[in-house]
DNA sequence: CCCTGATTCGC
DNA sequence: GCGAATCAGG
């Protein structure tokens, strides 16, 4: 088996959602090993996410434990964070029912899109009903799963003018199918 | 021992 | 580019 577009996008998706390399390897099938997944992820420069292993024992960070825990959760949902930076936040409270939920209030079917600065006390997650099988609600999933490799990157204006659905549709198909 | 990702290096 | 072997940690 080789790394087709399908398999690579699935790899990106699962890796971004915090699945372990072993889980991804099993999901992709084709007799792939976790080493193959890790190796591919490394080549794709996707290695920046939560790691069960801590290579640096020293932690100069003086931030409170609660903040550090929250930051970790945000890193686990790295996909929306990266997408948000890409899009320059086109939908702030659009899908938010007003208040949002804290980290500990997150339940299985709640949208995990982070809102605000994790260092702020009013930081929260979207909390809307997430799409079936997805960690985000419909509106946020469209942003989270945008293909990063458009010839030009989307900015907020493009997002409004052309609509996100068109751009996200392709990636969403892959996601839903999985 | 089980697991995790990171890195190396022959292919 | 690929991934098994290996490394290093939990």
mmCIF file of N, CA, C and O in Angstrom, chain A residues 90-177:
data_model
loop_
_atom_site.group_PDB
_atom_site.id
_atom_site.type_symbol
_atom_site.label_atom_id
_atom_site.label_comp_id
_atom_site.label_asym_id
_atom_site.label_seq_id
_atom_site.Cartn_x
_atom_site.Cartn_y
_atom_site.Cartn_z
ATOM 1 N N UNK A 90 -13.084 33.874 11.193
ATOM 2 C CA UNK A 90 -14.192 34.407 10.407
ATOM 3 C C UNK A 90 -15.526 34.185 11.101
ATOM 4 O O UNK A 90 -16.488 34.893 10.841
ATOM 5 N N UNK A 91 -15.575 33.199 12.014
ATOM 6 C CA UNK A 91 -16.831 32.946 12.689
ATOM 7 C C UNK A 91 -16.638 32.885 14.191
ATOM 8 O O UNK A 91 -16.439 31.850 14.744
ATOM 9 N N UNK A 92 -16.666 34.003 14.828
ATOM 10 C CA UNK A 92 -16.388 34.043 16.259
ATOM 11 C C UNK A 92 -17.493 33.401 17.087
ATOM 12 O O UNK A 92 -17.330 32.317 17.606
ATOM 13 N N UNK A 93 -18.600 34.085 17.182
ATOM 14 C CA UNK A 93 -19.676 33.568 18.012
ATOM 15 C C UNK A 93 -20.810 32.998 17.183
ATOM 16 O O UNK A 93 -21.864 32.704 17.703
ATOM 17 N N UNK A 94 -20.583 32.866 15.881
ATOM 18 C CA UNK A 94 -21.661 32.449 14.984
ATOM 19 C C UNK A 94 -22.330 31.172 15.451
ATOM 20 O O UNK A 94 -23.543 31.089 15.530
ATOM 21 N N UNK A 95 -21.491 30.174 15.781
ATOM 22 C CA UNK A 95 -22.054 28.884 16.150
ATOM 23 C C UNK A 95 -22.169 28.738 17.659
ATOM 24 O O UNK A 95 -22.578 27.700 18.153
ATOM 25 N N UNK A 96 -21.800 29.790 18.359
ATOM 26 C CA UNK A 96 -21.799 29.701 19.811
ATOM 27 C C UNK A 96 -23.146 30.128 20.364
ATOM 28 O O UNK A 96 -23.641 31.186 20.075
ATOM 29 N N UNK A 97 -23.703 29.306 21.200
ATOM 30 C CA UNK A 97 -25.006 29.618 21.779
ATOM 31 C C UNK A 97 -24.942 30.721 22.840
ATOM 32 O O UNK A 97 -25.849 30.867 23.639
ATOM 33 N N UNK A 98 -23.850 31.447 22.865
ATOM 34 C CA UNK A 98 -23.776 32.568 23.799
ATOM 35 C C UNK A 98 -22.722 32.368 24.865
ATOM 36 O O UNK A 98 -21.791 33.141 24.955
ATOM 37 N N UNK A 99 -22.822 31.312 25.613
ATOM 38 C CA UNK A 99 -21.933 31.193 26.758
ATOM 39 C C UNK A 99 -20.729 30.284 26.493
ATOM 40 O O UNK A 99 -19.603 30.624 26.766
ATOM 41 N N UNK A 100 -20.958 29.078 25.969
ATOM 42 C CA UNK A 100 -19.880 28.127 25.816
ATOM 43 C C UNK A 100 -19.676 27.353 27.102
ATOM 44 O O UNK A 100 -20.343 27.603 28.101
ATOM 45 N N UNK A 101 -18.758 26.411 27.061
ATOM 46 C CA UNK A 101 -18.549 25.562 28.227
ATOM 47 C C UNK A 101 -17.076 25.514 28.605
ATOM 48 O O UNK A 101 -16.210 25.728 27.763
ATOM 49 N N UNK A 102 -16.811 25.262 29.867
ATOM 50 C CA UNK A 102 -15.425 25.132 30.302
ATOM 51 C C UNK A 102 -14.911 23.741 29.949
ATOM 52 O O UNK A 102 -15.674 22.877 29.529
ATOM 53 N N UNK A 103 -13.646 23.570 30.157
ATOM 54 C CA UNK A 103 -13.015 22.303 29.763
ATOM 55 C C UNK A 103 -13.650 21.104 30.463
ATOM 56 O O UNK A 103 -13.911 20.079 29.836
ATOM 57 N N UNK A 104 -13.908 21.266 31.753
ATOM 58 C CA UNK A 104 -14.431 20.130 32.508
ATOM 59 C C UNK A 104 -15.876 19.824 32.151
ATOM 60 O O UNK A 104 -16.364 18.728 32.402
ATOM 61 N N UNK A 105 -16.557 20.808 31.545
ATOM 62 C CA UNK A 105 -17.955 20.590 31.175
ATOM 63 C C UNK A 105 -18.107 19.914 29.822
ATOM 64 O O UNK A 105 -19.199 19.530 29.442
ATOM 65 N N UNK A 106 -16.996 19.777 29.113
ATOM 66 C CA UNK A 106 -17.060 19.159 27.792
ATOM 67 C C UNK A 106 -17.535 17.719 27.887
ATOM 68 O O UNK A 106 -16.969 16.917 28.604
ATOM 69 N N UNK A 107 -18.574 17.429 27.127
ATOM 70 C CA UNK A 107 -19.073 16.066 27.066
ATOM 71 C C UNK A 107 -18.832 15.497 25.681
ATOM 72 O O UNK A 107 -18.335 16.195 24.795
ATOM 73 N N UNK A 108 -19.193 14.264 25.479
ATOM 74 C CA UNK A 108 -18.877 13.559 24.244
ATOM 75 C C UNK A 108 -19.378 14.267 22.985
ATOM 76 O O UNK A 108 -18.676 14.382 22.013
ATOM 77 N N UNK A 109 -20.614 14.703 23.026
ATOM 78 C CA UNK A 109 -21.189 15.259 21.803
ATOM 79 C C UNK A 109 -21.122 16.776 21.761
ATOM 80 O O UNK A 109 -21.925 17.427 21.114
ATOM 81 N N UNK A 110 -20.165 17.336 22.493
ATOM 82 C CA UNK A 110 -20.038 18.791 22.491
ATOM 83 C C UNK A 110 -18.885 19.233 21.610
ATOM 84 O O UNK A 110 -17.835 18.591 21.571
ATOM 85 N N UNK A 111 -19.113 20.345 20.924
ATOM 86 C CA UNK A 111 -18.074 20.904 20.062
ATOM 87 C C UNK A 111 -16.888 21.354 20.895
ATOM 88 O O UNK A 111 -17.031 22.071 21.868
ATOM 89 N N UNK A 112 -15.685 20.923 20.500
ATOM 90 C CA UNK A 112 -14.482 21.216 21.273
ATOM 91 C C UNK A 112 -13.694 22.393 20.719
ATOM 92 O O UNK A 112 -12.511 22.549 21.012
ATOM 93 N N UNK A 113 -14.333 23.175 19.900
ATOM 94 C CA UNK A 113 -13.623 24.325 19.349
ATOM 95 C C UNK A 113 -13.295 25.317 20.474
ATOM 96 O O UNK A 113 -14.173 25.790 21.174
ATOM 97 N N UNK A 114 -12.011 25.627 20.635
ATOM 98 C CA UNK A 114 -11.629 26.557 21.698
ATOM 99 C C UNK A 114 -11.920 27.999 21.308
ATOM 100 O O UNK A 114 -11.714 28.396 20.164
ATOM 101 N N UNK A 115 -12.416 28.759 22.251
ATOM 102 C CA UNK A 115 -12.757 30.167 22.009
ATOM 103 C C UNK A 115 -12.000 31.035 23.000
ATOM 104 O O UNK A 115 -12.111 30.862 24.213
ATOM 105 N N UNK A 116 -11.235 31.956 22.480
ATOM 106 C CA UNK A 116 -10.527 32.893 23.330
ATOM 107 C C UNK A 116 -9.134 32.421 23.688
ATOM 108 O O UNK A 116 -8.664 31.385 23.218
ATOM 109 N N UNK A 117 -8.464 33.223 24.493
ATOM 110 C CA UNK A 117 -7.105 32.904 24.932
ATOM 111 C C UNK A 117 -7.144 31.980 26.146
ATOM 112 O O UNK A 117 -7.807 32.288 27.133
ATOM 113 N N UNK A 118 -6.450 30.838 26.052
ATOM 114 C CA UNK A 118 -6.444 29.889 27.185
ATOM 115 C C UNK A 118 -5.958 30.523 28.484
ATOM 116 O O UNK A 118 -6.291 30.048 29.571
ATOM 117 N N UNK A 119 -5.197 31.599 28.345
ATOM 118 C CA UNK A 119 -4.692 32.249 29.556
ATOM 119 C C UNK A 119 -5.753 33.133 30.204
ATOM 120 O O UNK A 119 -5.626 33.524 31.355
ATOM 121 N N UNK A 120 -6.782 33.474 29.444
ATOM 122 C CA UNK A 120 -7.856 34.289 30.011
ATOM 123 C C UNK A 120 -8.797 33.434 30.853
ATOM 124 O O UNK A 120 -9.028 32.277 30.560
ATOM 125 N N UNK A 121 -9.341 34.061 31.871
ATOM 126 C CA UNK A 121 -10.238 33.314 32.760
ATOM 127 C C UNK A 121 -11.559 33.004 32.072
ATOM 128 O O UNK A 121 -12.250 32.058 32.437
ATOM 129 N N UNK A 122 -11.919 33.799 31.054
ATOM 130 C CA UNK A 122 -13.197 33.562 30.372
ATOM 131 C C UNK A 122 -13.038 32.671 29.146
ATOM 132 O O UNK A 122 -13.928 32.572 28.313
ATOM 133 N N UNK A 123 -11.886 32.036 29.054
ATOM 134 C CA UNK A 123 -11.673 31.092 27.959
ATOM 135 C C UNK A 123 -12.689 29.954 28.073
ATOM 136 O O UNK A 123 -13.016 29.491 29.153
ATOM 137 N N UNK A 124 -13.211 29.505 26.930
ATOM 138 C CA UNK A 124 -14.177 28.409 26.959
ATOM 139 C C UNK A 124 -14.170 27.665 25.632
ATOM 140 O O UNK A 124 -13.474 28.041 24.696
ATOM 141 N N UNK A 125 -14.946 26.594 25.588
ATOM 142 C CA UNK A 125 -15.119 25.849 24.339
ATOM 143 C C UNK A 125 -16.514 26.094 23.799
ATOM 144 O O UNK A 125 -17.428 26.453 24.549
ATOM 145 N N UNK A 126 -16.670 25.882 22.488
ATOM 146 C CA UNK A 126 -17.959 26.168 21.829
ATOM 147 C C UNK A 126 -19.104 25.467 22.543
ATOM 148 O O UNK A 126 -20.040 26.102 22.994
ATOM 149 N N UNK A 127 -19.024 24.142 22.654
ATOM 150 C CA UNK A 127 -20.041 23.422 23.433
ATOM 151 C C UNK A 127 -21.320 23.097 22.682
ATOM 152 O O UNK A 127 -22.215 22.469 23.235
ATOM 153 N N UNK A 128 -21.408 23.545 21.420
ATOM 154 C CA UNK A 128 -22.604 23.186 20.643
ATOM 155 C C UNK A 128 -22.638 21.672 20.399
ATOM 156 O O UNK A 128 -21.650 20.982 20.619
ATOM 157 N N UNK A 129 -23.761 21.184 19.950
ATOM 158 C CA UNK A 129 -23.845 19.772 19.599
ATOM 159 C C UNK A 129 -22.925 19.497 18.420
ATOM 160 O O UNK A 129 -23.029 20.151 17.388
ATOM 161 N N UNK A 130 -22.008 18.571 18.598
ATOM 162 C CA UNK A 130 -21.069 18.274 17.524
ATOM 163 C C UNK A 130 -21.712 17.367 16.494
ATOM 164 O O UNK A 130 -22.685 16.668 16.771
ATOM 165 N N UNK A 131 -21.123 17.392 15.289
ATOM 166 C CA UNK A 131 -21.603 16.500 14.239
ATOM 167 C C UNK A 131 -21.294 15.056 14.633
ATOM 168 O O UNK A 131 -20.360 14.800 15.389
ATOM 169 N N UNK A 132 -22.070 14.146 14.102
ATOM 170 C CA UNK A 132 -21.869 12.731 14.434
ATOM 171 C C UNK A 132 -20.444 12.302 14.114
ATOM 172 O O UNK A 132 -19.983 12.463 12.995
ATOM 173 N N UNK A 133 -19.764 11.791 15.089
ATOM 174 C CA UNK A 133 -18.430 11.278 14.875
ATOM 175 C C UNK A 133 -17.343 12.334 14.814
ATOM 176 O O UNK A 133 -16.179 12.014 14.683
ATOM 177 N N UNK A 134 -17.732 13.592 14.915
ATOM 178 C CA UNK A 134 -16.753 14.665 14.847
ATOM 179 C C UNK A 134 -16.635 15.363 16.197
ATOM 180 O O UNK A 134 -17.590 15.400 16.970
ATOM 181 N N UNK A 135 -15.448 15.920 16.465
ATOM 182 C CA UNK A 135 -15.265 16.633 17.731
ATOM 183 C C UNK A 135 -15.806 18.066 17.688
ATOM 184 O O UNK A 135 -15.778 18.751 18.696
ATOM 185 N N UNK A 136 -16.272 18.497 16.518
ATOM 186 C CA UNK A 136 -16.744 19.873 16.403
ATOM 187 C C UNK A 136 -18.168 19.929 15.855
ATOM 188 O O UNK A 136 -18.648 18.997 15.240
ATOM 189 N N UNK A 137 -18.820 21.062 16.067
ATOM 190 C CA UNK A 137 -20.132 21.287 15.477
ATOM 191 C C UNK A 137 -19.956 21.552 13.975
ATOM 192 O O UNK A 137 -18.839 21.699 13.489
ATOM 193 N N UNK A 138 -21.034 21.629 13.250
ATOM 194 C CA UNK A 138 -20.963 21.776 11.809
ATOM 195 C C UNK A 138 -20.149 22.974 11.361
ATOM 196 O O UNK A 138 -19.277 22.861 10.509
ATOM 197 N N UNK A 139 -20.428 24.117 11.953
ATOM 198 C CA UNK A 139 -19.753 25.345 11.532
ATOM 199 C C UNK A 139 -18.252 25.270 11.784
ATOM 200 O O UNK A 139 -17.449 25.673 10.942
ATOM 201 N N UNK A 140 -17.883 24.744 12.946
ATOM 202 C CA UNK A 140 -16.459 24.697 13.284
ATOM 203 C C UNK A 140 -15.733 23.594 12.534
ATOM 204 O O UNK A 140 -14.540 23.715 12.248
ATOM 205 N N UNK A 141 -16.458 22.501 12.244
ATOM 206 C CA UNK A 141 -15.831 21.409 11.490
ATOM 207 C C UNK A 141 -15.395 21.913 10.120
ATOM 208 O O UNK A 141 -14.358 21.521 9.601
ATOM 209 N N UNK A 142 -16.198 22.807 9.558
ATOM 210 C CA UNK A 142 -15.862 23.333 8.234
ATOM 211 C C UNK A 142 -14.532 24.058 8.268
ATOM 212 O O UNK A 142 -13.769 24.022 7.313
ATOM 213 N N UNK A 143 -14.267 24.728 9.362
ATOM 214 C CA UNK A 143 -12.995 25.430 9.483
ATOM 215 C C UNK A 143 -11.879 24.469 9.831
ATOM 216 O O UNK A 143 -10.780 24.544 9.286
ATOM 217 N N UNK A 144 -12.208 23.533 10.723
ATOM 218 C CA UNK A 144 -11.167 22.632 11.205
ATOM 219 C C UNK A 144 -10.609 21.760 10.103
ATOM 220 O O UNK A 144 -9.421 21.451 10.099
ATOM 221 N N UNK A 145 -11.471 21.386 9.181
ATOM 222 C CA UNK A 145 -11.046 20.416 8.182
ATOM 223 C C UNK A 145 -10.806 21.023 6.813
ATOM 224 O O UNK A 145 -10.870 20.351 5.809
ATOM 225 N N UNK A 146 -10.549 22.323 6.765
ATOM 226 C CA UNK A 146 -10.197 22.933 5.489
ATOM 227 C C UNK A 146 -8.870 22.372 5.002
ATOM 228 O O UNK A 146 -7.952 22.177 5.772
ATOM 229 N N UNK A 147 -8.773 22.152 3.714
ATOM 230 C CA UNK A 147 -7.496 21.725 3.153
ATOM 231 C C UNK A 147 -6.526 22.892 3.218
ATOM 232 O O UNK A 147 -6.832 23.973 2.736
ATOM 233 N N UNK A 148 -5.363 22.693 3.836
ATOM 234 C CA UNK A 148 -4.398 23.780 3.998
ATOM 235 C C UNK A 148 -3.670 24.111 2.701
ATOM 236 O O UNK A 148 -3.038 25.121 2.607
ATOM 237 N N UNK A 149 -3.801 23.237 1.685
ATOM 238 C CA UNK A 149 -2.977 23.413 0.505
ATOM 239 C C UNK A 149 -3.742 24.003 -0.669
ATOM 240 O O UNK A 149 -3.726 23.471 -1.750
ATOM 241 N N UNK A 150 -4.495 25.052 -0.423
ATOM 242 C CA UNK A 150 -5.053 25.784 -1.559
ATOM 243 C C UNK A 150 -3.938 26.626 -2.152
ATOM 244 O O UNK A 150 -2.987 26.990 -1.488
ATOM 245 N N UNK A 151 -4.088 26.976 -3.435
ATOM 246 C CA UNK A 151 -3.039 27.771 -4.063
ATOM 247 C C UNK A 151 -2.823 29.068 -3.290
ATOM 248 O O UNK A 151 -1.730 29.525 -3.075
ATOM 249 N N UNK A 152 -3.944 29.665 -2.861
ATOM 250 C CA UNK A 152 -3.801 30.790 -1.947
ATOM 251 C C UNK A 152 -4.575 30.478 -0.689
ATOM 252 O O UNK A 152 -5.602 29.841 -0.729
ATOM 253 N N UNK A 153 -4.040 30.967 0.388
ATOM 254 C CA UNK A 153 -4.724 30.718 1.634
ATOM 255 C C UNK A 153 -5.972 31.586 1.758
ATOM 256 O O UNK A 153 -6.043 32.680 1.235
ATOM 257 N N UNK A 154 -6.950 31.055 2.467
ATOM 258 C CA UNK A 154 -8.160 31.824 2.705
ATOM 259 C C UNK A 154 -7.899 32.902 3.743
ATOM 260 O O UNK A 154 -7.199 32.696 4.706
ATOM 261 N N UNK A 155 -8.482 34.053 3.501
ATOM 262 C CA UNK A 155 -8.483 35.034 4.589
ATOM 263 C C UNK A 155 -9.936 35.287 4.950
ATOM 264 O O UNK A 155 -10.848 34.702 4.374
ATOM 265 N N UNK A 156 -10.154 36.133 5.928
ATOM 266 C CA UNK A 156 -11.513 36.330 6.429
ATOM 267 C C UNK A 156 -12.451 36.821 5.344
ATOM 268 O O UNK A 156 -13.606 36.420 5.273
ATOM 269 N N UNK A 157 -11.947 37.683 4.459
ATOM 270 C CA UNK A 157 -12.803 38.240 3.404
ATOM 271 C C UNK A 157 -13.247 37.159 2.433
ATOM 272 O O UNK A 157 -14.410 37.075 2.059
ATOM 273 N N UNK A 158 -12.293 36.321 2.041
ATOM 274 C CA UNK A 158 -12.633 35.227 1.142
ATOM 275 C C UNK A 158 -13.672 34.329 1.772
ATOM 276 O O UNK A 158 -14.597 33.869 1.124
ATOM 277 N N UNK A 159 -13.477 34.109 3.075
ATOM 278 C CA UNK A 159 -14.357 33.230 3.801
ATOM 279 C C UNK A 159 -15.791 33.737 3.716
ATOM 280 O O UNK A 159 -16.727 32.991 3.472
ATOM 281 N N UNK A 160 -15.962 35.057 3.873
ATOM 282 C CA UNK A 160 -17.303 35.643 3.828
ATOM 283 C C UNK A 160 -17.849 35.652 2.415
ATOM 284 O O UNK A 160 -19.003 35.316 2.183
ATOM 285 N N UNK A 161 -17.016 36.031 1.474
ATOM 286 C CA UNK A 161 -17.487 36.237 0.115
ATOM 287 C C UNK A 161 -17.863 34.919 -0.561
ATOM 288 O O UNK A 161 -18.898 34.812 -1.213
ATOM 289 N N UNK A 162 -16.984 33.932 -0.420
ATOM 290 C CA UNK A 162 -17.196 32.700 -1.158
ATOM 291 C C UNK A 162 -17.899 31.624 -0.338
ATOM 292 O O UNK A 162 -18.436 30.686 -0.890
ATOM 293 N N UNK A 163 -17.881 31.781 0.931
ATOM 294 C CA UNK A 163 -18.502 30.772 1.783
ATOM 295 C C UNK A 163 -17.538 29.651 2.066
ATOM 296 O O UNK A 163 -16.818 29.217 1.184
ATOM 297 N N UNK A 164 -17.555 29.184 3.291
ATOM 298 C CA UNK A 164 -16.576 28.173 3.679
ATOM 299 C C UNK A 164 -16.952 26.791 3.167
ATOM 300 O O UNK A 164 -16.110 25.942 2.943
ATOM 301 N N UNK A 165 -18.234 26.584 2.955
ATOM 302 C CA UNK A 165 -18.690 25.235 2.622
ATOM 303 C C UNK A 165 -17.992 24.714 1.364
ATOM 304 O O UNK A 165 -17.578 23.562 1.307
ATOM 305 N N UNK A 166 -17.883 25.582 0.375
ATOM 306 C CA UNK A 166 -17.276 25.172 -0.880
ATOM 307 C C UNK A 166 -15.870 24.654 -0.663
ATOM 308 O O UNK A 166 -15.483 23.627 -1.200
ATOM 309 N N UNK A 167 -15.110 25.369 0.181
ATOM 310 C CA UNK A 167 -13.711 24.992 0.387
ATOM 311 C C UNK A 167 -13.579 23.792 1.300
ATOM 312 O O UNK A 167 -12.666 23.006 1.157
ATOM 313 N N UNK A 168 -14.502 23.691 2.220
ATOM 314 C CA UNK A 168 -14.369 22.629 3.225
ATOM 315 C C UNK A 168 -15.001 21.325 2.770
ATOM 316 O O UNK A 168 -14.734 20.273 3.317
ATOM 317 N N UNK A 169 -15.829 21.428 1.765
ATOM 318 C CA UNK A 169 -16.627 20.287 1.365
ATOM 319 C C UNK A 169 -15.787 19.046 1.075
ATOM 320 O O UNK A 169 -16.063 17.958 1.564
ATOM 321 N N UNK A 170 -14.717 19.263 0.331
ATOM 322 C CA UNK A 170 -13.876 18.147 -0.069
ATOM 323 C C UNK A 170 -13.339 17.407 1.142
ATOM 324 O O UNK A 170 -13.458 16.199 1.255
ATOM 325 N N UNK A 171 -12.744 18.146 2.053
ATOM 326 C CA UNK A 171 -12.161 17.539 3.244
ATOM 327 C C UNK A 171 -13.235 16.903 4.106
ATOM 328 O O UNK A 171 -13.051 15.848 4.671
ATOM 329 N N UNK A 172 -14.386 17.546 4.172
ATOM 330 C CA UNK A 172 -15.467 17.036 5.005
ATOM 331 C C UNK A 172 -15.936 15.664 4.542
ATOM 332 O O UNK A 172 -16.266 14.808 5.351
ATOM 333 N N UNK A 173 -15.928 15.474 3.251
ATOM 334 C CA UNK A 173 -16.347 14.184 2.714
ATOM 335 C C UNK A 173 -15.481 13.073 3.286
ATOM 336 O O UNK A 173 -15.974 12.047 3.734
ATOM 337 N N UNK A 174 -14.159 13.326 3.255
ATOM 338 C CA UNK A 174 -13.235 12.339 3.796
ATOM 339 C C UNK A 174 -13.513 12.088 5.262
ATOM 340 O O UNK A 174 -13.521 10.961 5.732
ATOM 341 N N UNK A 175 -13.756 13.161 5.973
ATOM 342 C CA UNK A 175 -13.964 13.049 7.408
ATOM 343 C C UNK A 175 -15.209 12.240 7.726
ATOM 344 O O UNK A 175 -15.180 11.310 8.534
ATOM 345 N N UNK A 176 -16.284 12.586 7.068
ATOM 346 C CA UNK A 176 -17.552 11.922 7.351
ATOM 347 C C UNK A 176 -17.496 10.444 6.999
ATOM 348 O O UNK A 176 -18.041 9.606 7.695
ATOM 349 N N UNK A 177 -16.822 10.163 5.892
ATOM 350 C CA UNK A 177 -16.732 8.789 5.448
ATOM 351 C C UNK A 177 -16.041 7.914 6.495
ATOM 352 O O UNK A 177 -16.335 6.748 6.656
#
